[in-house]
Every structure is written in C-alpha cells, then in structure tokens.
Amino acid sequence: MAKLRPDQLAGALKKQLAPVYLVCGEEPLLVQESCDTIRKAVKSAGFNEHERYHNEPGFDWEHLLTSANSMSLFAERKLLEIRIENGKPGDKGNKALQAYCEAPSEDNVLLVVCPSKPDQRSKWFKSLEKIGAVVQVWPITAQQLPRWIEQRLNQAGLNAERAAVELLASRVEGNLLAAVQEIEKLKLLAEGTITADTIANIVADSARYDVFNLTDKALHGDARAAIKTLHGLRGEGTDATVVLWALAREVRSLAQISHATSQGQNFDWACKNAGVWDKRKPLMKGALRRLKLQQLQMLLRKANAIDKAIKGMRDADPWDDLLDLTLNIAGTFSLTPSVQNLALKY
C-alpha cells in the first residue's frame, strides 16, 4: 500500500481501513497526532477493544500473536498497538511481525509506532509496507514552520498577519508542541486579526510554567530557576511524561553532538545533524562544557528508568527522579557515578 504524510492520513482512513499501520518519525507531536487519528478511525469502524504493548527488554512477542489469533464467538474486534522505541524489534519481533503480516485477521488492526527511524530495508518493515500503510513523519524545517503555523491557526479559526506568523515561528524555534500550546492560548485571549503586537504581548508575557523554559534553564546551568519551574509544572498538573520527553530530548541531542565532536566533527555541523537550531547552539555548547559523553549516557539510562517508573514498572517517584535529572543537566550531581548506576537498578 502507500506511504502517507500525516496530512494525507485522515483522507486515506475515510476511503479504506488498512490491516496494518506503521507510524514512524522523530517529531513527537506529529507522531502522536497521527496515532490519535488512526485510533479514532479504527474505533469508529467498530474495533472497540484496544491493547497496547511496549517492546521493552524481556517483552514476549508471542503475546501479540496470541492475542491476534485468540477470537471467540462474542469477542470484540480490536486494535493491537505495539511501540518500538528504537525502531528495532529484534530477531523475535522481526519474525513475529512477518508472521502477523502473512495472515492478518479481519478482526484486528495492527498499529506499530516507532518514535525513531526504522530500517526500511528490514524484512519486518517490508512486510508491513506490503499490506499496510506507512505514515512517515518528517521534521518541520525552519523554512516550513511559518506555513505549518499558519495552517494550524486557520484550523483553529484564527486569522493572523504574516508578521505575526513569522514572530510566533521565531519564538517557538521549531518546538511544534510549544507552537500548538501558544495557538490554544491565542484562541482564548486573542480577538480579531492577530498581529505581531498580539504575539509579542500574549506569547512573551505568559506567566505559566512550561517544559521549554525548564529545559532552557537546565541547559543554561541555572539549577535554582530550573527546579522552580519543575515545581511549577508539577503544581499545574503537567503530565510527568511530557516533562520527561522534553528533558530526554535535550539529553539525546547533547549526547549525539558530544559523540560527533569527539569523532572530529565540526560543532556546527553536529548541531545541524542533531536538529538543533542556531539560536540554541550557545545553550548546547555551554551544557557540553559541564557534561561529558559518559555522563550524558548515564542520564539517558536515568531517563529510561524514569519512564519505567511512570509506567509502574519501577518502584520510584517519577517526580523525585525528574528533579534529580534536572539538577544533573544543570551540572549538579548529588551522587557518585557508581551510586548513580546502582540507583537505576531499583
């Protein structure tokens, strides 16, 4: 079947429901929205059950195949969703996905979610692509962002001057989630045509805490301000998953840049490959003066441990761990590396 862009997905779902969907890409907002669109369409088509699986270490792929094949007279049709974080299902996952695609059931729809780029040459990818639809999410470039924001404003029933769109694009600096949040705020506060002055007043004067302020303060090394923002986010009821996503995203970028520069790559080129905007380069450079590659790799393991705590797979308070992770990014380590590694096991 076809490869689809996110903006083509809704139309394709109205025409025909595929037995398998693969949503892949490194822009979390667009991946999430694409998955939500598929879930809604599948539910409307009468697939009322929804089972979610995560390809975590130790995951048994037989569970997926068993669930797909276990139908009784009174069973509901269902959506089977499997999330593969690194885009690599492993040998068992490769075989399981191929086996599923060889005999897909009319009573199931399979949704495979890869928040990273999978290998399109792999057998499992080709099997899914042959019978299903692949939704490829590409990052929105700096040149595309104003047009994307303008479309979102129009969808929200808002009309904005070109200068206002350009200003909003410069403020969010490629963070689509931040752009959507600002548009939602404009729906509540703006009246008439949105001008550059409207953006300057409403966006700049926002008193709320947000995850992007948190990451900027942590990268800047301002531990006290970062922790204040973190407490504010928790007090406002922000989901811990969103906070973790923002912090982990910066740590992954730092680790990628650190590894590239250690191999002799130019810093500016390494930032470009990591998707870092020019205005954020000073923040990244400052953070890399404090954080070495080994420390960043440890922080990635810590982020993974926090994710398990959020999902209930680890007995720990996610917000306590997020506090520690924020301090670490800001350059404050309360535990020695050996004790840090020991703590991640529990």
mmCIF file of C-alpha atoms in Angstrom:
data_model
loop_
_atom_site.group_PDB
_atom_site.id
_atom_site.type_symbol
_atom_site.label_atom_id
_atom_site.label_comp_id
_atom_site.label_asym_id
_atom_site.label_seq_id
_atom_site.Cartn_x
_atom_site.Cartn_y
_atom_site.Cartn_z
ATOM 1 C CA MET A 1 0.000 0.000 0.000
ATOM 2 C CA ALA A 2 1.010 3.664 0.044
ATOM 3 C CA LYS A 3 3.329 5.783 2.111
ATOM 4 C CA LEU A 4 1.413 8.697 3.593
ATOM 5 C CA ARG A 5 2.231 12.094 5.026
ATOM 6 C CA PRO A 6 0.421 12.991 8.259
ATOM 7 C CA ASP A 7 -1.774 15.476 6.381
ATOM 8 C CA GLN A 8 -2.881 12.707 3.976
ATOM 9 C CA LEU A 9 -3.800 10.238 6.692
ATOM 10 C CA ALA A 10 -7.348 11.364 7.529
ATOM 11 C CA GLY A 11 -8.403 11.247 3.887
ATOM 12 C CA ALA A 12 -6.916 7.774 3.394
ATOM 13 C CA LEU A 13 -8.690 6.462 6.508
ATOM 14 C CA LYS A 14 -12.059 7.631 5.180
ATOM 15 C CA LYS A 15 -11.544 5.699 1.943
ATOM 16 C CA GLN A 16 -10.244 2.426 3.348
ATOM 17 C CA LEU A 17 -9.064 0.947 6.635
ATOM 18 C CA ALA A 18 -5.749 -0.876 6.228
ATOM 19 C CA PRO A 19 -4.981 -4.034 8.243
ATOM 20 C CA VAL A 20 -1.664 -2.555 9.430
ATOM 21 C CA TYR A 21 -0.365 0.966 10.074
ATOM 22 C CA LEU A 22 3.219 1.952 10.782
ATOM 23 C CA VAL A 23 3.752 5.461 12.160
ATOM 24 C CA CYS A 24 7.399 6.477 12.326
ATOM 25 C CA GLY A 25 9.388 9.672 12.794
ATOM 26 C CA GLU A 26 11.200 11.815 15.336
ATOM 27 C CA GLU A 27 8.647 14.626 15.765
ATOM 28 C CA PRO A 28 6.633 13.515 18.844
ATOM 29 C CA LEU A 29 3.656 15.821 18.303
ATOM 30 C CA LEU A 30 3.005 14.684 14.716
ATOM 31 C CA VAL A 31 3.578 11.020 15.605
ATOM 32 C CA GLN A 32 1.089 11.324 18.480
ATOM 33 C CA GLU A 33 -1.498 13.131 16.369
ATOM 34 C CA SER A 34 -1.190 10.559 13.579
ATOM 35 C CA CYS A 35 -1.699 7.732 16.063
ATOM 36 C CA ASP A 36 -4.717 9.504 17.574
ATOM 37 C CA THR A 37 -6.235 9.892 14.097
ATOM 38 C CA ILE A 38 -5.805 6.160 13.424
ATOM 39 C CA ARG A 39 -7.204 5.183 16.838
ATOM 40 C CA LYS A 40 -10.288 7.343 16.308
ATOM 41 C CA ALA A 41 -10.949 5.945 12.822
ATOM 42 C CA VAL A 42 -10.468 2.349 13.955
ATOM 43 C CA LYS A 43 -12.842 2.823 16.893
ATOM 44 C CA SER A 44 -15.454 4.404 14.599
ATOM 45 C CA ALA A 45 -15.184 1.327 12.371
ATOM 46 C CA GLY A 46 -16.225 -0.913 15.266
ATOM 47 C CA PHE A 47 -12.879 -2.036 16.673
ATOM 48 C CA ASN A 48 -13.809 -1.362 20.276
ATOM 49 C CA GLU A 49 -11.016 -3.186 22.102
ATOM 50 C CA HIS A 50 -7.541 -1.646 22.330
ATOM 51 C CA GLU A 51 -4.455 -3.487 23.536
ATOM 52 C CA ARG A 52 -1.109 -1.715 23.940
ATOM 53 C CA TYR A 53 2.325 -3.320 24.048
ATOM 54 C CA HIS A 54 5.823 -1.866 24.528
ATOM 55 C CA ASN A 55 8.909 -3.522 23.081
ATOM 56 C CA GLU A 56 10.735 -3.278 26.403
ATOM 57 C CA PRO A 57 13.585 -5.642 27.327
ATOM 58 C CA GLY A 58 12.044 -9.031 28.044
ATOM 59 C CA PHE A 59 8.880 -8.400 26.041
ATOM 60 C CA ASP A 60 7.455 -11.660 24.693
ATOM 61 C CA TRP A 61 6.301 -11.181 21.100
ATOM 62 C CA GLU A 62 4.185 -14.316 21.387
ATOM 63 C CA HIS A 63 1.729 -12.251 23.466
ATOM 64 C CA LEU A 64 0.992 -10.143 20.409
ATOM 65 C CA LEU A 65 0.481 -13.141 18.110
ATOM 66 C CA THR A 66 -1.592 -14.997 20.704
ATOM 67 C CA SER A 67 -3.863 -12.004 21.196
ATOM 68 C CA ALA A 68 -4.204 -11.549 17.437
ATOM 69 C CA ASN A 69 -5.289 -15.175 16.986
ATOM 70 C CA SER A 70 -7.495 -15.539 20.058
ATOM 71 C CA MET A 71 -11.014 -14.834 18.871
ATOM 72 C CA SER A 72 -14.182 -16.183 20.414
ATOM 73 C CA LEU A 73 -17.797 -16.002 19.307
ATOM 74 C CA PHE A 74 -18.526 -12.961 21.468
ATOM 75 C CA ALA A 75 -15.133 -11.235 21.269
ATOM 76 C CA GLU A 76 -14.859 -7.608 20.146
ATOM 77 C CA ARG A 77 -12.756 -6.607 17.170
ATOM 78 C CA LYS A 78 -9.623 -4.884 18.409
ATOM 79 C CA LEU A 79 -6.742 -2.535 17.744
ATOM 80 C CA LEU A 80 -3.368 -4.030 18.615
ATOM 81 C CA GLU A 81 -0.749 -1.349 19.227
ATOM 82 C CA ILE A 82 2.967 -2.036 19.661
ATOM 83 C CA ARG A 83 5.504 0.702 20.388
ATOM 84 C CA ILE A 84 9.105 0.110 19.267
ATOM 85 C CA GLU A 85 11.140 2.962 20.738
ATOM 86 C CA ASN A 86 14.397 2.445 18.830
ATOM 87 C CA GLY A 87 12.814 1.187 15.596
ATOM 88 C CA LYS A 88 14.459 -2.220 16.072
ATOM 89 C CA PRO A 89 12.120 -5.070 17.115
ATOM 90 C CA GLY A 90 14.951 -7.580 17.306
ATOM 91 C CA ASP A 91 15.009 -11.063 15.768
ATOM 92 C CA LYS A 92 11.897 -12.306 17.595
ATOM 93 C CA GLY A 93 9.977 -9.137 16.811
ATOM 94 C CA ASN A 94 11.097 -9.289 13.188
ATOM 95 C CA LYS A 95 9.745 -12.823 12.851
ATOM 96 C CA ALA A 96 6.542 -12.060 14.777
ATOM 97 C CA LEU A 97 5.683 -9.054 12.621
ATOM 98 C CA GLN A 98 6.364 -11.009 9.437
ATOM 99 C CA ALA A 99 4.186 -13.865 10.694
ATOM 100 C CA TYR A 100 1.368 -11.436 11.528
ATOM 101 C CA CYS A 101 1.506 -9.862 8.064
ATOM 102 C CA GLU A 102 1.385 -13.231 6.340
ATOM 103 C CA ALA A 103 -2.130 -13.853 7.709
ATOM 104 C CA PRO A 104 -3.707 -10.649 9.069
ATOM 105 C CA SER A 105 -7.116 -11.095 10.662
ATOM 106 C CA GLU A 106 -10.125 -9.036 9.575
ATOM 107 C CA ASP A 107 -10.976 -8.750 13.270
ATOM 108 C CA ASN A 108 -7.773 -6.846 14.106
ATOM 109 C CA VAL A 109 -5.942 -3.707 13.083
ATOM 110 C CA LEU A 110 -2.250 -3.526 13.966
ATOM 111 C CA LEU A 111 -0.663 -0.152 14.763
ATOM 112 C CA VAL A 112 3.142 -0.118 15.011
ATOM 113 C CA VAL A 113 4.649 3.074 16.439
ATOM 114 C CA CYS A 114 8.352 3.906 16.007
ATOM 115 C CA PRO A 115 9.392 7.274 17.501
ATOM 116 C CA SER A 116 12.671 6.856 15.604
ATOM 117 C CA LYS A 117 13.568 5.964 12.024
ATOM 118 C CA PRO A 118 13.267 2.230 11.296
ATOM 119 C CA ASP A 119 15.414 0.400 8.763
ATOM 120 C CA GLN A 120 13.315 0.386 5.595
ATOM 121 C CA ARG A 121 15.386 -2.474 4.213
ATOM 122 C CA SER A 122 14.418 -4.803 7.066
ATOM 123 C CA LYS A 123 12.083 -7.717 6.380
ATOM 124 C CA TRP A 124 9.550 -6.664 9.001
ATOM 125 C CA PHE A 125 9.289 -3.148 7.518
ATOM 126 C CA LYS A 126 8.787 -4.513 4.008
ATOM 127 C CA SER A 127 6.146 -6.945 5.291
ATOM 128 C CA LEU A 128 4.181 -4.137 6.946
ATOM 129 C CA GLU A 129 4.588 -1.857 3.950
ATOM 130 C CA LYS A 130 3.320 -4.577 1.570
ATOM 131 C CA ILE A 131 -0.096 -4.982 3.219
ATOM 132 C CA GLY A 132 -0.481 -1.787 5.212
ATOM 133 C CA ALA A 133 0.114 1.957 5.240
ATOM 134 C CA VAL A 134 3.298 3.698 6.374
ATOM 135 C CA VAL A 135 2.919 7.175 7.842
ATOM 136 C CA GLN A 136 6.293 8.899 7.665
ATOM 137 C CA VAL A 137 6.702 11.926 9.914
ATOM 138 C CA TRP A 138 9.415 14.290 8.741
ATOM 139 C CA PRO A 139 10.732 17.163 10.904
ATOM 140 C CA ILE A 140 9.334 20.598 10.090
ATOM 141 C CA THR A 141 12.216 22.743 8.840
ATOM 142 C CA ALA A 142 12.719 26.398 9.717
ATOM 143 C CA GLN A 143 11.533 27.335 6.231
ATOM 144 C CA GLN A 144 8.380 25.200 6.531
ATOM 145 C CA LEU A 145 7.470 26.238 10.072
ATOM 146 C CA PRO A 146 5.671 29.554 9.277
ATOM 147 C CA ARG A 147 3.429 27.799 6.752
ATOM 148 C CA TRP A 148 2.732 24.994 9.237
ATOM 149 C CA ILE A 149 1.828 27.528 11.948
ATOM 150 C CA GLU A 150 -0.414 29.430 9.540
ATOM 151 C CA GLN A 151 -2.289 26.210 8.713
ATOM 152 C CA ARG A 152 -2.731 25.449 12.418
ATOM 153 C CA LEU A 153 -4.019 28.946 13.078
ATOM 154 C CA ASN A 154 -6.539 28.560 10.252
ATOM 155 C CA GLN A 155 -7.668 25.201 11.610
ATOM 156 C CA ALA A 156 -8.234 26.906 14.966
ATOM 157 C CA GLY A 157 -10.385 29.535 13.267
ATOM 158 C CA LEU A 158 -7.790 32.274 13.681
ATOM 159 C CA ASN A 159 -6.567 34.823 11.153
ATOM 160 C CA ALA A 160 -3.060 36.216 11.522
ATOM 161 C CA GLU A 161 -0.886 38.720 9.726
ATOM 162 C CA ARG A 162 2.249 37.367 8.093
ATOM 163 C CA ALA A 163 4.449 39.248 10.542
ATOM 164 C CA ALA A 164 2.597 37.627 13.434
ATOM 165 C CA VAL A 165 3.154 34.155 11.987
ATOM 166 C CA GLU A 166 6.863 34.834 11.489
ATOM 167 C CA LEU A 167 7.217 36.133 15.043
ATOM 168 C CA LEU A 168 5.482 33.108 16.535
ATOM 169 C CA ALA A 169 7.716 30.817 14.467
ATOM 170 C CA SER A 170 10.806 32.555 15.817
ATOM 171 C CA ARG A 171 9.543 32.310 19.401
ATOM 172 C CA VAL A 172 8.879 28.564 19.368
ATOM 173 C CA GLU A 173 12.119 27.773 17.491
ATOM 174 C CA GLY A 174 10.940 24.525 15.957
ATOM 175 C CA ASN A 175 9.129 23.148 19.004
ATOM 176 C CA LEU A 176 5.790 22.118 17.498
ATOM 177 C CA LEU A 177 4.294 21.314 20.881
ATOM 178 C CA ALA A 178 5.095 24.832 22.050
ATOM 179 C CA ALA A 179 3.520 26.251 18.878
ATOM 180 C CA VAL A 180 0.301 24.298 19.452
ATOM 181 C CA GLN A 181 0.186 25.440 23.083
ATOM 182 C CA GLU A 182 0.563 29.064 22.038
ATOM 183 C CA ILE A 183 -2.162 28.721 19.398
ATOM 184 C CA GLU A 184 -4.522 27.289 22.027
ATOM 185 C CA LYS A 185 -3.757 30.283 24.212
ATOM 186 C CA LEU A 186 -4.402 32.674 21.321
ATOM 187 C CA LYS A 187 -7.831 31.062 20.831
ATOM 188 C CA LEU A 188 -8.704 32.071 24.382
ATOM 189 C CA LEU A 189 -7.096 35.510 24.571
ATOM 190 C CA ALA A 190 -6.879 36.992 21.077
ATOM 191 C CA GLU A 191 -9.648 38.927 19.339
ATOM 192 C CA GLY A 192 -9.870 39.804 15.652
ATOM 193 C CA THR A 193 -6.871 39.543 13.338
ATOM 194 C CA ILE A 194 -3.724 38.513 15.184
ATOM 195 C CA THR A 195 -0.909 41.000 14.727
ATOM 196 C CA ALA A 196 2.768 40.901 15.657
ATOM 197 C CA ASP A 197 1.908 43.061 18.679
ATOM 198 C CA THR A 198 -0.630 40.434 19.763
ATOM 199 C CA ILE A 199 2.035 37.741 19.609
ATOM 200 C CA ALA A 200 4.579 39.909 21.391
ATOM 201 C CA ASN A 201 2.184 40.704 24.229
ATOM 202 C CA ILE A 202 0.490 37.347 24.730
ATOM 203 C CA VAL A 203 3.338 34.961 23.996
ATOM 204 C CA ALA A 204 6.113 36.948 25.651
ATOM 205 C CA ASP A 205 4.103 37.786 28.767
ATOM 206 C CA SER A 206 2.965 34.257 29.514
ATOM 207 C CA ALA A 207 3.200 33.689 33.252
ATOM 208 C CA ARG A 208 2.678 29.923 33.078
ATOM 209 C CA TYR A 209 5.456 27.429 33.550
ATOM 210 C CA ASP A 210 6.303 25.313 30.512
ATOM 211 C CA VAL A 211 8.640 22.470 29.676
ATOM 212 C CA PHE A 212 10.685 24.552 27.254
ATOM 213 C CA ASN A 213 11.525 27.097 29.936
ATOM 214 C CA LEU A 214 12.558 24.154 32.096
ATOM 215 C CA THR A 215 14.965 22.727 29.533
ATOM 216 C CA ASP A 216 16.446 26.126 28.699
ATOM 217 C CA LYS A 217 17.157 26.900 32.357
ATOM 218 C CA ALA A 218 18.658 23.465 32.934
ATOM 219 C CA LEU A 219 20.869 23.743 29.842
ATOM 220 C CA HIS A 220 21.931 27.216 30.959
ATOM 221 C CA GLY A 221 23.099 25.712 34.254
ATOM 222 C CA ASP A 222 20.619 27.686 36.383
ATOM 223 C CA ALA A 223 19.657 24.860 38.734
ATOM 224 C CA ARG A 224 17.602 27.002 41.115
ATOM 225 C CA ALA A 225 15.429 28.505 38.353
ATOM 226 C CA ALA A 226 15.043 25.105 36.657
ATOM 227 C CA ILE A 227 13.838 23.458 39.869
ATOM 228 C CA LYS A 228 11.397 26.306 40.488
ATOM 229 C CA THR A 229 9.962 25.755 37.004
ATOM 230 C CA LEU A 230 9.795 21.991 37.582
ATOM 231 C CA HIS A 231 7.818 22.515 40.801
ATOM 232 C CA GLY A 232 5.554 24.907 38.918
ATOM 233 C CA LEU A 233 4.897 22.309 36.219
ATOM 234 C CA ARG A 234 4.036 19.706 38.824
ATOM 235 C CA GLY A 235 1.772 22.149 40.642
ATOM 236 C CA GLU A 236 -0.098 22.903 37.424
ATOM 237 C CA GLY A 237 -0.793 19.214 36.892
ATOM 238 C CA THR A 238 1.571 18.720 33.949
ATOM 239 C CA ASP A 239 1.961 15.070 32.981
ATOM 240 C CA ALA A 240 5.348 13.690 34.046
ATOM 241 C CA THR A 241 5.633 12.026 30.627
ATOM 242 C CA VAL A 242 5.701 15.432 28.908
ATOM 243 C CA VAL A 243 8.424 16.706 31.241
ATOM 244 C CA LEU A 244 10.492 13.563 30.708
ATOM 245 C CA TRP A 245 10.090 13.840 26.924
ATOM 246 C CA ALA A 246 11.419 17.423 26.939
ATOM 247 C CA LEU A 247 14.407 16.668 29.191
ATOM 248 C CA ALA A 248 15.303 13.390 27.456
ATOM 249 C CA ARG A 249 15.105 15.087 24.053
ATOM 250 C CA GLU A 250 17.797 17.579 25.089
ATOM 251 C CA VAL A 251 19.986 14.874 26.630
ATOM 252 C CA ARG A 252 19.810 12.802 23.425
ATOM 253 C CA SER A 253 20.787 15.842 21.361
ATOM 254 C CA LEU A 254 23.693 16.618 23.703
ATOM 255 C CA ALA A 255 24.890 13.016 23.594
ATOM 256 C CA GLN A 256 24.695 12.959 19.794
ATOM 257 C CA ILE A 257 26.645 16.222 19.498
ATOM 258 C CA SER A 258 29.204 15.143 22.103
ATOM 259 C CA HIS A 259 29.838 11.846 20.319
ATOM 260 C CA ALA A 260 30.092 13.542 16.911
ATOM 261 C CA THR A 261 32.556 16.187 18.077
ATOM 262 C CA SER A 262 34.652 13.556 19.870
ATOM 263 C CA GLN A 263 34.998 11.888 16.462
ATOM 264 C CA GLY A 264 36.314 15.116 14.969
ATOM 265 C CA GLN A 265 33.089 16.524 13.537
ATOM 266 C CA ASN A 266 32.610 20.291 13.482
ATOM 267 C CA PHE A 267 30.328 21.533 16.309
ATOM 268 C CA ASP A 268 28.020 23.493 13.980
ATOM 269 C CA TRP A 269 27.620 20.511 11.664
ATOM 270 C CA ALA A 270 26.997 18.189 14.624
ATOM 271 C CA CYS A 271 24.257 20.558 15.865
ATOM 272 C CA LYS A 272 22.651 20.609 12.442
ATOM 273 C CA ASN A 273 22.603 16.799 12.285
ATOM 274 C CA ALA A 274 21.060 16.733 15.760
ATOM 275 C CA GLY A 275 18.303 19.125 14.688
ATOM 276 C CA VAL A 276 19.480 21.971 16.927
ATOM 277 C CA TRP A 277 18.508 25.465 15.831
ATOM 278 C CA ASP A 278 21.184 28.153 15.522
ATOM 279 C CA LYS A 279 19.748 30.189 18.399
ATOM 280 C CA ARG A 280 20.108 27.210 20.737
ATOM 281 C CA LYS A 281 23.731 26.442 19.909
ATOM 282 C CA PRO A 282 25.124 28.620 22.741
ATOM 283 C CA LEU A 283 22.934 26.736 25.244
ATOM 284 C CA MET A 284 24.138 23.377 23.938
ATOM 285 C CA LYS A 285 27.771 24.480 23.890
ATOM 286 C CA GLY A 286 27.541 25.692 27.481
ATOM 287 C CA ALA A 287 25.937 22.443 28.625
ATOM 288 C CA LEU A 288 28.630 20.393 26.884
ATOM 289 C CA ARG A 289 31.299 22.241 28.852
ATOM 290 C CA ARG A 290 29.732 20.780 32.016
ATOM 291 C CA LEU A 291 28.578 17.372 30.759
ATOM 292 C CA LYS A 292 30.855 14.767 29.231
ATOM 293 C CA LEU A 293 29.656 11.945 26.969
ATOM 294 C CA GLN A 294 29.857 9.345 29.750
ATOM 295 C CA GLN A 295 27.659 11.500 31.981
ATOM 296 C CA LEU A 296 25.149 12.033 29.170
ATOM 297 C CA GLN A 297 24.934 8.296 28.547
ATOM 298 C CA MET A 298 24.232 7.810 32.239
ATOM 299 C CA LEU A 299 21.489 10.466 32.034
ATOM 300 C CA LEU A 300 19.892 8.593 29.129
ATOM 301 C CA ARG A 301 19.794 5.463 31.303
ATOM 302 C CA LYS A 302 18.258 7.548 34.062
ATOM 303 C CA ALA A 303 15.601 8.852 31.668
ATOM 304 C CA ASN A 304 14.770 5.263 30.724
ATOM 305 C CA ALA A 305 14.443 4.381 34.417
ATOM 306 C CA ILE A 306 12.082 7.343 34.937
ATOM 307 C CA ASP A 307 9.976 6.142 32.009
ATOM 308 C CA LYS A 308 9.635 2.765 33.723
ATOM 309 C CA ALA A 309 8.645 4.489 36.976
ATOM 310 C CA ILE A 310 5.941 6.463 35.148
ATOM 311 C CA LYS A 311 4.595 3.221 33.631
ATOM 312 C CA GLY A 312 4.603 1.494 37.036
ATOM 313 C CA MET A 313 7.392 -0.889 36.038
ATOM 314 C CA ARG A 314 9.768 0.508 38.656
ATOM 315 C CA ASP A 315 9.090 1.378 42.300
ATOM 316 C CA ALA A 316 10.095 5.043 42.414
ATOM 317 C CA ASP A 317 8.532 8.511 42.416
ATOM 318 C CA PRO A 318 8.940 9.873 38.852
ATOM 319 C CA TRP A 319 8.910 13.480 40.051
ATOM 320 C CA ASP A 320 11.749 12.850 42.506
ATOM 321 C CA ASP A 321 13.747 11.324 39.666
ATOM 322 C CA LEU A 322 12.841 14.214 37.334
ATOM 323 C CA LEU A 323 14.157 16.599 39.989
ATOM 324 C CA ASP A 324 17.462 14.724 40.045
ATOM 325 C CA LEU A 325 17.638 14.589 36.239
ATOM 326 C CA THR A 326 17.014 18.337 36.005
ATOM 327 C CA LEU A 327 19.783 19.036 38.516
ATOM 328 C CA ASN A 328 22.149 16.749 36.592
ATOM 329 C CA ILE A 329 21.518 18.560 33.307
ATOM 330 C CA ALA A 330 22.191 21.832 35.117
ATOM 331 C CA GLY A 331 25.518 20.376 36.267
ATOM 332 C CA THR A 332 24.686 19.317 39.835
ATOM 333 C CA PHE A 333 25.327 15.661 40.709
ATOM 334 C CA SER A 334 24.388 14.598 44.216
ATOM 335 C CA LEU A 335 25.629 11.008 43.822
ATOM 336 C CA THR A 336 28.850 9.463 42.563
ATOM 337 C CA PRO A 337 28.665 7.638 39.178
ATOM 338 C CA SER A 338 28.818 4.212 40.839
ATOM 339 C CA VAL A 339 25.973 5.078 43.221
ATOM 340 C CA GLN A 340 24.001 6.595 40.330
ATOM 341 C CA ASN A 341 24.279 3.329 38.389
ATOM 342 C CA LEU A 342 23.214 1.346 41.449
ATOM 343 C CA ALA A 343 20.180 3.594 41.974
ATOM 344 C CA LEU A 344 18.969 2.999 38.404
ATOM 345 C CA LYS A 345 18.540 -0.709 39.122
ATOM 346 C CA TYR A 346 15.727 -0.139 41.619
#
